[in-house]
Coordinates of C-alpha atoms and ligand atoms in Angstrom, one line a residue:
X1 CA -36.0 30.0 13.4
X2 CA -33.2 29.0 15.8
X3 CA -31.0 26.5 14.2
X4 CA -30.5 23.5 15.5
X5 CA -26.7 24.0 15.0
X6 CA -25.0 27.0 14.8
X7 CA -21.0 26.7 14.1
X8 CA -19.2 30.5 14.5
X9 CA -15.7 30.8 13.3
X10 CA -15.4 27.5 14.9
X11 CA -11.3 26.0 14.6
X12 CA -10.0 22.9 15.5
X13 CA -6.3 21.2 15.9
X14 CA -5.7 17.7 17.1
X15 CA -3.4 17.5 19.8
X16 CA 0.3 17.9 19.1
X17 CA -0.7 19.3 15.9
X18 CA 0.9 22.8 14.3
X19 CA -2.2 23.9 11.9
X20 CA -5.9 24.1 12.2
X21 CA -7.8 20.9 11.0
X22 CA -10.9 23.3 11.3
X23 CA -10.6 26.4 10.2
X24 CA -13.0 29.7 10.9
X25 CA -16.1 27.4 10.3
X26 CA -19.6 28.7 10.2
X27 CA -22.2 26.5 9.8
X28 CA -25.9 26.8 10.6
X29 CA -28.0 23.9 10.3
X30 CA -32.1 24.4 10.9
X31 CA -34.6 21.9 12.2
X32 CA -35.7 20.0 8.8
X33 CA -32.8 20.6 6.5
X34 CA -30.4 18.0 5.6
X35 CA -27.1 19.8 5.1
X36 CA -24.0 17.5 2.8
X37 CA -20.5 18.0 3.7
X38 CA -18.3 17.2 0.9
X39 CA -14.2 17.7 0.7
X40 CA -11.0 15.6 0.0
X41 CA -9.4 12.3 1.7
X42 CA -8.1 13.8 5.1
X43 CA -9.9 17.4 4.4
X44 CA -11.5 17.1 8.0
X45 CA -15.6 16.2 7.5
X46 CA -15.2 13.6 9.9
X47 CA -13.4 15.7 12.4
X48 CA -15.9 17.6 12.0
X49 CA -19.1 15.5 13.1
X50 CA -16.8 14.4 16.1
X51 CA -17.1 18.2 17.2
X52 CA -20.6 18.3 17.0
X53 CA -21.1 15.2 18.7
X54 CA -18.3 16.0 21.2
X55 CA -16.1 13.0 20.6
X56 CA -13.0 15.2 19.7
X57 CA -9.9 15.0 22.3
X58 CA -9.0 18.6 23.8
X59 CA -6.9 20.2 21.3
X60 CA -6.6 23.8 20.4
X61 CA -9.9 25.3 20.0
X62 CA -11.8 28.5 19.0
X63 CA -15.0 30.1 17.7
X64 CA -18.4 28.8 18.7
X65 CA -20.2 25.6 18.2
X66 CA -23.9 26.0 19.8
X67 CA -26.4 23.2 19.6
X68 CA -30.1 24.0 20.3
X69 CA -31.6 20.4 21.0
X70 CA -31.4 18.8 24.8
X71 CA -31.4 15.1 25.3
X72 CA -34.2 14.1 27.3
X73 CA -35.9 10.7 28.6
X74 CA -37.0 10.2 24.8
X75 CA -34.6 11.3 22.4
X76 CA -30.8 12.5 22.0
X77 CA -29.6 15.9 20.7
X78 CA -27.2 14.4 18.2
X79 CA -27.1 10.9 16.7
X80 CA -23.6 10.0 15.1
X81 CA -22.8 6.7 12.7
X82 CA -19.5 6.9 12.0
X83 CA -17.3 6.0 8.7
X84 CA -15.8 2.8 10.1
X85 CA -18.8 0.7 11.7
X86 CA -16.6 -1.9 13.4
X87 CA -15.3 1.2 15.7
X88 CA -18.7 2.0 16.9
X89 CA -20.4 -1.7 17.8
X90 CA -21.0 -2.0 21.3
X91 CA -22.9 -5.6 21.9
X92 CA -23.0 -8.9 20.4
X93 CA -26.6 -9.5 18.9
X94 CA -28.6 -7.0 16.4
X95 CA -31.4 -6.8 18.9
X96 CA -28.9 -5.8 21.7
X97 CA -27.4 -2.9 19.7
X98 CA -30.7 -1.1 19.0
X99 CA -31.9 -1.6 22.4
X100 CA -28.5 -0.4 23.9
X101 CA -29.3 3.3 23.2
X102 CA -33.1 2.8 24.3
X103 CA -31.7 1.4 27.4
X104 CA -29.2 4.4 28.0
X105 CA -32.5 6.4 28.5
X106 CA -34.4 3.8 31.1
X107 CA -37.0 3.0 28.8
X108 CA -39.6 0.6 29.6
X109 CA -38.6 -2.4 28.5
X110 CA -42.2 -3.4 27.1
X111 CA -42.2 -0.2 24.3
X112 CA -38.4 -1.6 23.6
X113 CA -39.1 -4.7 20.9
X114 CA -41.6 -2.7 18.5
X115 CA -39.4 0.1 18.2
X116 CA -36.1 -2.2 17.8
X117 CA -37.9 -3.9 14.8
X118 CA -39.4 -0.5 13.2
X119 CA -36.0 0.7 13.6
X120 CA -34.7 -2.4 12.0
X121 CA -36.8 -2.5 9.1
X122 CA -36.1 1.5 8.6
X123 CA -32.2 0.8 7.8
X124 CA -33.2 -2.7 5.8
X125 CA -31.5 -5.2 7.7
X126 CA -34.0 -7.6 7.8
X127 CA -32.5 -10.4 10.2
X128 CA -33.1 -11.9 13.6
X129 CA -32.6 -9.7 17.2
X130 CA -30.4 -12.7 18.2
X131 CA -28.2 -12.4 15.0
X132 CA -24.5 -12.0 16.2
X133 CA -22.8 -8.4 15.3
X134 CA -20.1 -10.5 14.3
X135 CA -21.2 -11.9 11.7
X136 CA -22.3 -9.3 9.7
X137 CA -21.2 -7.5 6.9
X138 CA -19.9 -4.2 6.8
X139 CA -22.7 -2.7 4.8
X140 CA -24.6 -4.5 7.0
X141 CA -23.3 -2.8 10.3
X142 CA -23.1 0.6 9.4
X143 CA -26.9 -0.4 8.7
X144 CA -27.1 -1.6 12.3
X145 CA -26.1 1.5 13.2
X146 CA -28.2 3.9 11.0
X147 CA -31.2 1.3 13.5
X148 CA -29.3 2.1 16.4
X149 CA -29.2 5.6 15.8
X150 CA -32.8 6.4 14.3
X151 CA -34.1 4.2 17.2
X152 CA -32.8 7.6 19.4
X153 CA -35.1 10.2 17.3
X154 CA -31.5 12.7 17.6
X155 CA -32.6 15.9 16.2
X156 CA -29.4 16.2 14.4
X157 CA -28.4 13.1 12.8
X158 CA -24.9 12.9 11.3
X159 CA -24.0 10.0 8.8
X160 CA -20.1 9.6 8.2
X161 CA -20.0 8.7 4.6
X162 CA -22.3 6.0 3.7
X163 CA -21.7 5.6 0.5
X164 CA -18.6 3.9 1.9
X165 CA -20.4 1.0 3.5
X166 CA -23.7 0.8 1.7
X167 CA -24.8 -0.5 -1.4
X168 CA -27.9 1.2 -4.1
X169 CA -30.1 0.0 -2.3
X170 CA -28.6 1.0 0.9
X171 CA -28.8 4.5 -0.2
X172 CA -32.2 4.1 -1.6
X173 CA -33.2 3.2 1.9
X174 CA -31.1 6.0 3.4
X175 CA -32.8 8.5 1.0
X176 CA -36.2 7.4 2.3
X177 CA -35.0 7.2 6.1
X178 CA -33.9 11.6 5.5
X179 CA -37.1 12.7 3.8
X180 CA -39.0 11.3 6.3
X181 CA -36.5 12.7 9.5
X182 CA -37.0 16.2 7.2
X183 CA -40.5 15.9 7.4
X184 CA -40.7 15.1 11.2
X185 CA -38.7 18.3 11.7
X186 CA -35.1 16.3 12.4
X187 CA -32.1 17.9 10.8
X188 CA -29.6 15.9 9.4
X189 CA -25.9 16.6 8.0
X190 CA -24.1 14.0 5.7
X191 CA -20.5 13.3 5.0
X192 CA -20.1 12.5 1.5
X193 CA -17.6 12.5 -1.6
X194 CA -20.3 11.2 -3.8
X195 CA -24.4 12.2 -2.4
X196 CA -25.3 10.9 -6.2
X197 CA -28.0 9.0 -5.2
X198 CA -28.8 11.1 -2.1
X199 CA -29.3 14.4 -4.0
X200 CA -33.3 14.7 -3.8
X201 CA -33.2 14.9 -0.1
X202 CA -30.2 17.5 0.4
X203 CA -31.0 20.6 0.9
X204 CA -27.3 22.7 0.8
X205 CA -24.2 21.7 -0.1
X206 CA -20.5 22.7 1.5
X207 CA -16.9 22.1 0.8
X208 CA -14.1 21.3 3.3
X209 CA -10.7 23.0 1.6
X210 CA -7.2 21.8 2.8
X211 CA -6.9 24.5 5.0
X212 CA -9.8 23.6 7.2
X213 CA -12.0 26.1 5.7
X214 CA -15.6 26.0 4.4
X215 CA -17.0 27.0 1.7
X216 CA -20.8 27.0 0.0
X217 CA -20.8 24.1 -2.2
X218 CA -22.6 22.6 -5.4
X219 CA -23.4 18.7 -5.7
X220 CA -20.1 17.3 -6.6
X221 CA -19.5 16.4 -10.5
X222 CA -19.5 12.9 -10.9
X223 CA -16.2 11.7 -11.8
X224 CA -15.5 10.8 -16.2
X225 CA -15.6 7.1 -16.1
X226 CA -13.7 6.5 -19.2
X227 CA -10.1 8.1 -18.2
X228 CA -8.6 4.5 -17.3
X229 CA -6.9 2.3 -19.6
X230 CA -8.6 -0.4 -21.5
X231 CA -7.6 -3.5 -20.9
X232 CA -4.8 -5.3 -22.8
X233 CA -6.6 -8.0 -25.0
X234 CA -3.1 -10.7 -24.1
X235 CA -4.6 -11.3 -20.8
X236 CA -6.7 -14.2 -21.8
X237 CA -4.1 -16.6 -23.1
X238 CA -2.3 -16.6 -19.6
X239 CA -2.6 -19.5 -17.4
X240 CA -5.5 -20.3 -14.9
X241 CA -4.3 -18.8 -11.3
X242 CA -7.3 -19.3 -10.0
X243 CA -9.9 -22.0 -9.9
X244 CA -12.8 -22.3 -8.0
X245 CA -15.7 -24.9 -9.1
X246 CA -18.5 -25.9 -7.9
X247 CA -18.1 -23.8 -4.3
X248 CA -19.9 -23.7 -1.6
X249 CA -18.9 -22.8 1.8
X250 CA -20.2 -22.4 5.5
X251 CA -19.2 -19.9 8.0
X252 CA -21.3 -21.0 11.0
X253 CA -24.8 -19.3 10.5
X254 CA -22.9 -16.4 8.1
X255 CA -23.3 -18.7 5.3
X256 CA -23.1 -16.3 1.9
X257 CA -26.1 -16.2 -0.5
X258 CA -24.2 -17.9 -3.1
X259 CA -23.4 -21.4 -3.7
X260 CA -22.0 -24.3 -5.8
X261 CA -20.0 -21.1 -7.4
X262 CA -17.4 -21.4 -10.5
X263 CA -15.2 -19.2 -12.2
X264 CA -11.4 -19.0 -13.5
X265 CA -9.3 -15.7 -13.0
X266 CA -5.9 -16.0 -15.2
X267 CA -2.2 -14.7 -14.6
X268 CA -2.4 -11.1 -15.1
X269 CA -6.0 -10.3 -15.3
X270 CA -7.9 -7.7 -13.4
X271 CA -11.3 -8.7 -12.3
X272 CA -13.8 -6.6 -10.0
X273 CA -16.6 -8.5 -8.5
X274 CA -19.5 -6.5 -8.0
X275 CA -22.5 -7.7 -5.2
X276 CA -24.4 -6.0 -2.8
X277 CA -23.8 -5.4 1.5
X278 CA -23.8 -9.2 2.7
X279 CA -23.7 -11.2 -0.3
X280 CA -20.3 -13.2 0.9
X281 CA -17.8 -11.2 -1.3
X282 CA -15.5 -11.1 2.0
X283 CA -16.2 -14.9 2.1
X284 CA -15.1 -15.4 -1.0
X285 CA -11.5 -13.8 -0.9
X286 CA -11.2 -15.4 2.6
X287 CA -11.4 -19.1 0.6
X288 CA -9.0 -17.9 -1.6
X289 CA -6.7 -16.8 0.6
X290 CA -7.0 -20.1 2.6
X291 CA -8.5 -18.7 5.6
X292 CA -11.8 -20.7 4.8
X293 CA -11.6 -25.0 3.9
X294 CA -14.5 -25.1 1.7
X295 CA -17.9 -27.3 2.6
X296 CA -17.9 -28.9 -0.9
X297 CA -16.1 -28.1 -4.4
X298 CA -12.8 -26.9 -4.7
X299 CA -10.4 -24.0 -5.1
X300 CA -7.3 -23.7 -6.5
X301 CA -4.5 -21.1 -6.2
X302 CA -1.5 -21.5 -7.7
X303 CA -2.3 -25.0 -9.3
X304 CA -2.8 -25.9 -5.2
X305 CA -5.5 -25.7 -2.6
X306 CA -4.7 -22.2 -0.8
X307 CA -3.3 -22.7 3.0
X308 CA -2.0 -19.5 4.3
X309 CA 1.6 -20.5 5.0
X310 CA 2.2 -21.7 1.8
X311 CA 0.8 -18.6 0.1
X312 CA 2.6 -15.8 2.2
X313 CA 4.4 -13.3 0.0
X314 CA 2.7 -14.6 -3.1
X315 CA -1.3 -13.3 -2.0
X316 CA -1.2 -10.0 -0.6
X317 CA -4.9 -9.1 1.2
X318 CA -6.1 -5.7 1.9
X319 CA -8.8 -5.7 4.3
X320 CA -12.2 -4.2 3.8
X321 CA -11.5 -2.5 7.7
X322 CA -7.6 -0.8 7.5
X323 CA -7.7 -1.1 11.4
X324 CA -7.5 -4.8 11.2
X325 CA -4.2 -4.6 9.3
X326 CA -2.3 -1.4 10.9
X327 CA 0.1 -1.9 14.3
X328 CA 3.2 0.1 13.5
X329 CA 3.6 3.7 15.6
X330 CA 4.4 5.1 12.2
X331 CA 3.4 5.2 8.2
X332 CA 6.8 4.6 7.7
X333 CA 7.4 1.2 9.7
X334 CA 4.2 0.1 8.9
X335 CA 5.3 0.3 5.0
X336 CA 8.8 -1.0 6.5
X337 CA 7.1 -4.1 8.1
X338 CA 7.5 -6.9 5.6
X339 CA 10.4 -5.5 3.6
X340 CA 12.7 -5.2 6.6
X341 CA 11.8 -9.3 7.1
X342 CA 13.5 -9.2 4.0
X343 CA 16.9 -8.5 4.5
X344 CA 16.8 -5.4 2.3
X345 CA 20.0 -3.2 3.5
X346 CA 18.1 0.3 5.7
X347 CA 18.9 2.9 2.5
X348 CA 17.2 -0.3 0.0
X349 CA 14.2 -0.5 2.5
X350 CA 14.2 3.7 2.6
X351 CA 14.3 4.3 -1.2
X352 CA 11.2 1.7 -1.7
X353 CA 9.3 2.9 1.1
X354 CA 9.7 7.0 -0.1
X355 CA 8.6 5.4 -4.2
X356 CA 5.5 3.5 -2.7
X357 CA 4.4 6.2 -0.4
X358 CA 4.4 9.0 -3.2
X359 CA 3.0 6.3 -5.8
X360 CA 0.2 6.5 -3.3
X361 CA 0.0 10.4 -2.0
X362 CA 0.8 10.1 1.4
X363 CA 4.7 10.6 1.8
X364 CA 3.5 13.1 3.4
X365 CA 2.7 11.4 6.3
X366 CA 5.5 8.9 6.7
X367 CA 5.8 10.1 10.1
X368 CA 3.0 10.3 11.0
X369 CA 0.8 7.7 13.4
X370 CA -1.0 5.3 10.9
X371 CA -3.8 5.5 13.8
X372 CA -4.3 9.1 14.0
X373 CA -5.3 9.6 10.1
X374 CA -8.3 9.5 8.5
X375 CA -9.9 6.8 7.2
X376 CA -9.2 7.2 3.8
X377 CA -5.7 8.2 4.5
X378 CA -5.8 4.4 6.6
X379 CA -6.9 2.3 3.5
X380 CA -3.9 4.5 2.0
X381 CA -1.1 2.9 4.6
X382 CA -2.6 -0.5 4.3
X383 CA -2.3 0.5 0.3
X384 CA 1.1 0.6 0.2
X385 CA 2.0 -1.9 3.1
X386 CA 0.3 -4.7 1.0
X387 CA 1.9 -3.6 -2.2
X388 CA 5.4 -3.2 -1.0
X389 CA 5.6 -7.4 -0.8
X390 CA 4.8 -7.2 -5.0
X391 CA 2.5 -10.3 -4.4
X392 CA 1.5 -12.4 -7.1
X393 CA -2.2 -12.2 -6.2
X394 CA -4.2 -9.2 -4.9
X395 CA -7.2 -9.3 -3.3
X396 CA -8.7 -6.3 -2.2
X397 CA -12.0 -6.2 -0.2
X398 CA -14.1 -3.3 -0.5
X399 CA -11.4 -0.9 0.4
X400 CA -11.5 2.1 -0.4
X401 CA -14.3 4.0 1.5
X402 CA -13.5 7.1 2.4
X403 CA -11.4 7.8 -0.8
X404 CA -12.0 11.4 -2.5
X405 CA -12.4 10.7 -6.5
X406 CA -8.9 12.1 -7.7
X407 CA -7.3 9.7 -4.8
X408 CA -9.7 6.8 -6.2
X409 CA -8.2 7.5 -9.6
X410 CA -4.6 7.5 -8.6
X411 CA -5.0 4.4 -7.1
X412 CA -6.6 2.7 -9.9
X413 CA -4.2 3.8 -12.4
X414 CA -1.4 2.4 -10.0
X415 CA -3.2 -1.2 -9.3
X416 CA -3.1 -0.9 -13.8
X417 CA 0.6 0.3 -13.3
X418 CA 1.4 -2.8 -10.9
X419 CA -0.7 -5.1 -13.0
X420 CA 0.6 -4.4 -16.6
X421 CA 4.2 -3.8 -15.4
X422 CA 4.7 -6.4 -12.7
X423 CA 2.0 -8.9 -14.0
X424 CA 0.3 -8.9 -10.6
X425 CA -3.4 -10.4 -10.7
X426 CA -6.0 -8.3 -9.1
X427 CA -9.3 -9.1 -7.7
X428 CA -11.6 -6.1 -6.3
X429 CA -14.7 -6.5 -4.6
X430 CA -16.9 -3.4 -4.6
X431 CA -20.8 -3.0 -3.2
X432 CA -20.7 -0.3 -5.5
X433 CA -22.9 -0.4 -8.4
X434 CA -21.5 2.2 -9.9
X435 CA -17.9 0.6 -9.4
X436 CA -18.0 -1.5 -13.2
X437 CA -14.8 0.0 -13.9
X438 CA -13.9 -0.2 -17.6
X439 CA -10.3 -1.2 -16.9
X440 CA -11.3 -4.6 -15.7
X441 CA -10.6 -7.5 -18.0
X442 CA -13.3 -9.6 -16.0
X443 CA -16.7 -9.0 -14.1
X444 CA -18.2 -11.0 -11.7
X445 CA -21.7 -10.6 -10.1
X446 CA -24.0 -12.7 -8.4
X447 CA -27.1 -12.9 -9.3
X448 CA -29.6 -15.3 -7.4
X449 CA -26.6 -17.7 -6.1
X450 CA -24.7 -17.9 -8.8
X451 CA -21.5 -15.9 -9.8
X452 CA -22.0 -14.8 -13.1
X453 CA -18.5 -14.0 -14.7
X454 CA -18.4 -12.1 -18.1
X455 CA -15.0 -11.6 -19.8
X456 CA -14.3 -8.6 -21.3
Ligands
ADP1 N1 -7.3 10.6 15.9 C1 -6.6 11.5 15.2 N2 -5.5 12.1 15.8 C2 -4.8 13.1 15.2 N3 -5.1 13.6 14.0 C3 -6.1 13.1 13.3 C4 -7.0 12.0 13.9 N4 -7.9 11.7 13.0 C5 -7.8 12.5 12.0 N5 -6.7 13.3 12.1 C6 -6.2 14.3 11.2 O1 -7.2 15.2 10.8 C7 -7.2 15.5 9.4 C8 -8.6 15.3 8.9 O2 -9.1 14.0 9.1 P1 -10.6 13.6 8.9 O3 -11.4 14.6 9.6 O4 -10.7 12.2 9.3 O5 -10.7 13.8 7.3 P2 -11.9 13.3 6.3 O6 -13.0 12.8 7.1 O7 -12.3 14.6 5.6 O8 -11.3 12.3 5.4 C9 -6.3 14.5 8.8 O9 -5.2 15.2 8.3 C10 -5.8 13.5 9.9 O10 -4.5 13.3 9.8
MG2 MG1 -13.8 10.9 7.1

């Protein structure tokens, strides 16, 4: 059978670059067969499905890379979602995103709703057409754009690292969506640190090395969960840092499933909230940090209600998207950023910047473009430029798609280093089920619309 793909000692370097991001790559991928591409923070998977879709910028190139499927008035040859879903929205309403693609092809606009819904209901995002993109989660778009994809029928479909954006039941979805593309004879290749819950539907694994190259894979190990600290029992007796009772909030019609929410988080604890894709964890931190005046009930940070000014340099917020906080032409400056506003002396502001960058693995790339990394290597940069400030408070929102598990683990053991050695309170949202870290002093979920809150 001719595979659909077929990579021949294909190699790959972005422009400007000295060494092969891809190196001597050979790949075949056959109609039906769902192929995972595992590989470290940075190691090159998604430079890889920007090849195959032909997204990548002429750089130095060699080898082969055939594909054996046409587009035609119907379908595409190769569908792409990509790792960060904000990157990749083109219109403003759900409806308009899935018909975008149909459009592309001159379809008749009467076949155009019934496939938009199907499409819809396929990648569980059960909302109206006239929903606004903008208002959605980020689980939630990179489910828009698993619709917007499938709607296509792409006989390759390549899905940058889901497990980034979607929760278990997400995947569950996702595993359903590939048996059935398998079945219908579509291929399908996945970027993925951890395929856990998409293992029944894979059919071969492969490993991208630091030197670009590929190797035959097995199904990643999952990682030991036990390796981080426990917590330290003296975290209870601190004082309240934040209050929030009886909350409830409204973000136009983005309103989060919770309401008349209540919990305490004290100086120096580390709590993780754990909820699924659209639940209002982003909304949440948002009140916290002031951003949001709650509709009724209050919330208290710092003895005070939050208001952004006031709370500058004590609240530090990494976003759940790295592109919304990174503006600096280097690693370095954007590290430098808030410490320079300091009045730090240049060798002060130097010596700081070279600690925080190796705390978090990328001195490496101080000179680098914080624009031309990869994603993981971006939640990295915002990392460190959030840390650098030593805030009081951290709130971190989703951020870490896109992190292999020894980088997941290095950052965790700093956020405990930071937390039991500067005192800094953390609060992590993940829609990660698997994400209950054992480290955490408190839990949150939500379950129906209440935040449950269970103190370790
Ligand atoms: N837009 C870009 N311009 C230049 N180099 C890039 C760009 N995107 C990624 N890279 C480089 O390519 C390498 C691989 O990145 P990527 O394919 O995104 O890795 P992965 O998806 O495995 O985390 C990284 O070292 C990164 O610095
Ligand atoms: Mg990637």
């Amino acid at each position: 059978m001719t595979p659909i793909l077929s990579l021949q000692s294909y190699s790959y370097a972005w422009p400007g670059a000295s060494s092969w991001t891809l190196r001597e790559v050979n790949l075949e991928v056959k109609a039906g067969e769902c192929h995972c591409l595992t590989g470290g923070t940075g190691s090159g998977k998604s430079t890889l499905a920007l090849a195959v879709k032909g997204l990548l910028p002429s750089g130095r190139q060699a080898g082969g890379l055939i594909l054996n499927a046409a587009s035609d008035e119907d379908r595409v040859a190769v569908g792409l979602v990509m790792q960060n879903p904000e990157t990749q929205l083109l219109t403003e309403t759900v409806g308009a995103e899935v018909a975008f693609g149909l459009e592309n092809l001159c379809r008749p606009p009467e076949e155009m709703p019934n496939r938009v819904v199907q499409a819809l209901a396929a990648a569980g995002l059960d909302l109206p057409l006239d929903h606004p993109t903008s208002r959605l989660s980020m689980g939630q778009k990179y489910r828009l754009l698993i619709a917007a994809h499938l709607v296509l029928q792409p006989a390759l479909l390549i899905l940058d690292e889901p497990g980034g954006q979607l929760d278990s039941a997400g995947l569950h979805s996702l595993s359903a969506i590939i048996g059935d593309l398998k079945e219908r004879g579509l291929s399908v290749l996945l970027c993925e640190h951890r395929p856990d819950r998409l293992l029944p539907v894979v059919d071969r694994f492969w490993r991208l090395s630091k030197d670009g190259r590929l190797h035959q894979g097995l199904p990643p190990s999952k990682p030991s969960p036990n390796r981080a600290r426990q917590p330290s029992p003296d975290a209870s007796r601190e004082k309240p840092l934040v209050e929030v009772r009886n909350l409830e909030v409204e973000e136009n019609d983005a309103a989060p499933v919770w309401s008349g929410i209540s919990f305490t988080l004290r100086e120096g604890e580390r709590a993780v909230l754990q909820a699924a894709n659209g639940t209002g964890k982003t909304t949440l931190l948002r009140c916290l940090a002031g951003f949001i005046t709650p509709r009724q009930g209050t919330v208290k940070v710092f003895g005070e209600s939050p208001k952004p000014e006031k709370l500058r340099g004590r609240v530090g917020f990494l976003f759940q998207n790295p592109l919304r906080q990174l503006f600096e032409t280097t690693v370095f400056d954007e590290v430098a950023f808030v410490l320079r506003r300091t009045g730090k002396s240049p060798a002060e502001v130097s010596e700081r910047i070279e600690s925080i960058l190796q705390l978090c693995g990328i001195d490496h790339l101080a000179r680098s473009s914080p624009h031309q990394l990869s994603y993981g290597q971006k939640h990295l940069v915002a990392l460190a430029a959030v840390i650098i400030a030593e805030p009081r408070l951290l709130l971190l929102d989703d951020p870490f798609a896109g992190l292999d598990t020894k980088y997941l683990a290095r950052i965790i053991q700093l956020l405990i280093a930071l937390n039991e050695e500067k005192g800094i309170t953390l609060l992590w949202t993940t829609h990660n089920r698997d994400n209950n870290p054992p480290w955490a002093h408190r839990h949150l979920t939500i379950e129906g619309k209440r935040i449950v809150s269970n103190h370790c």
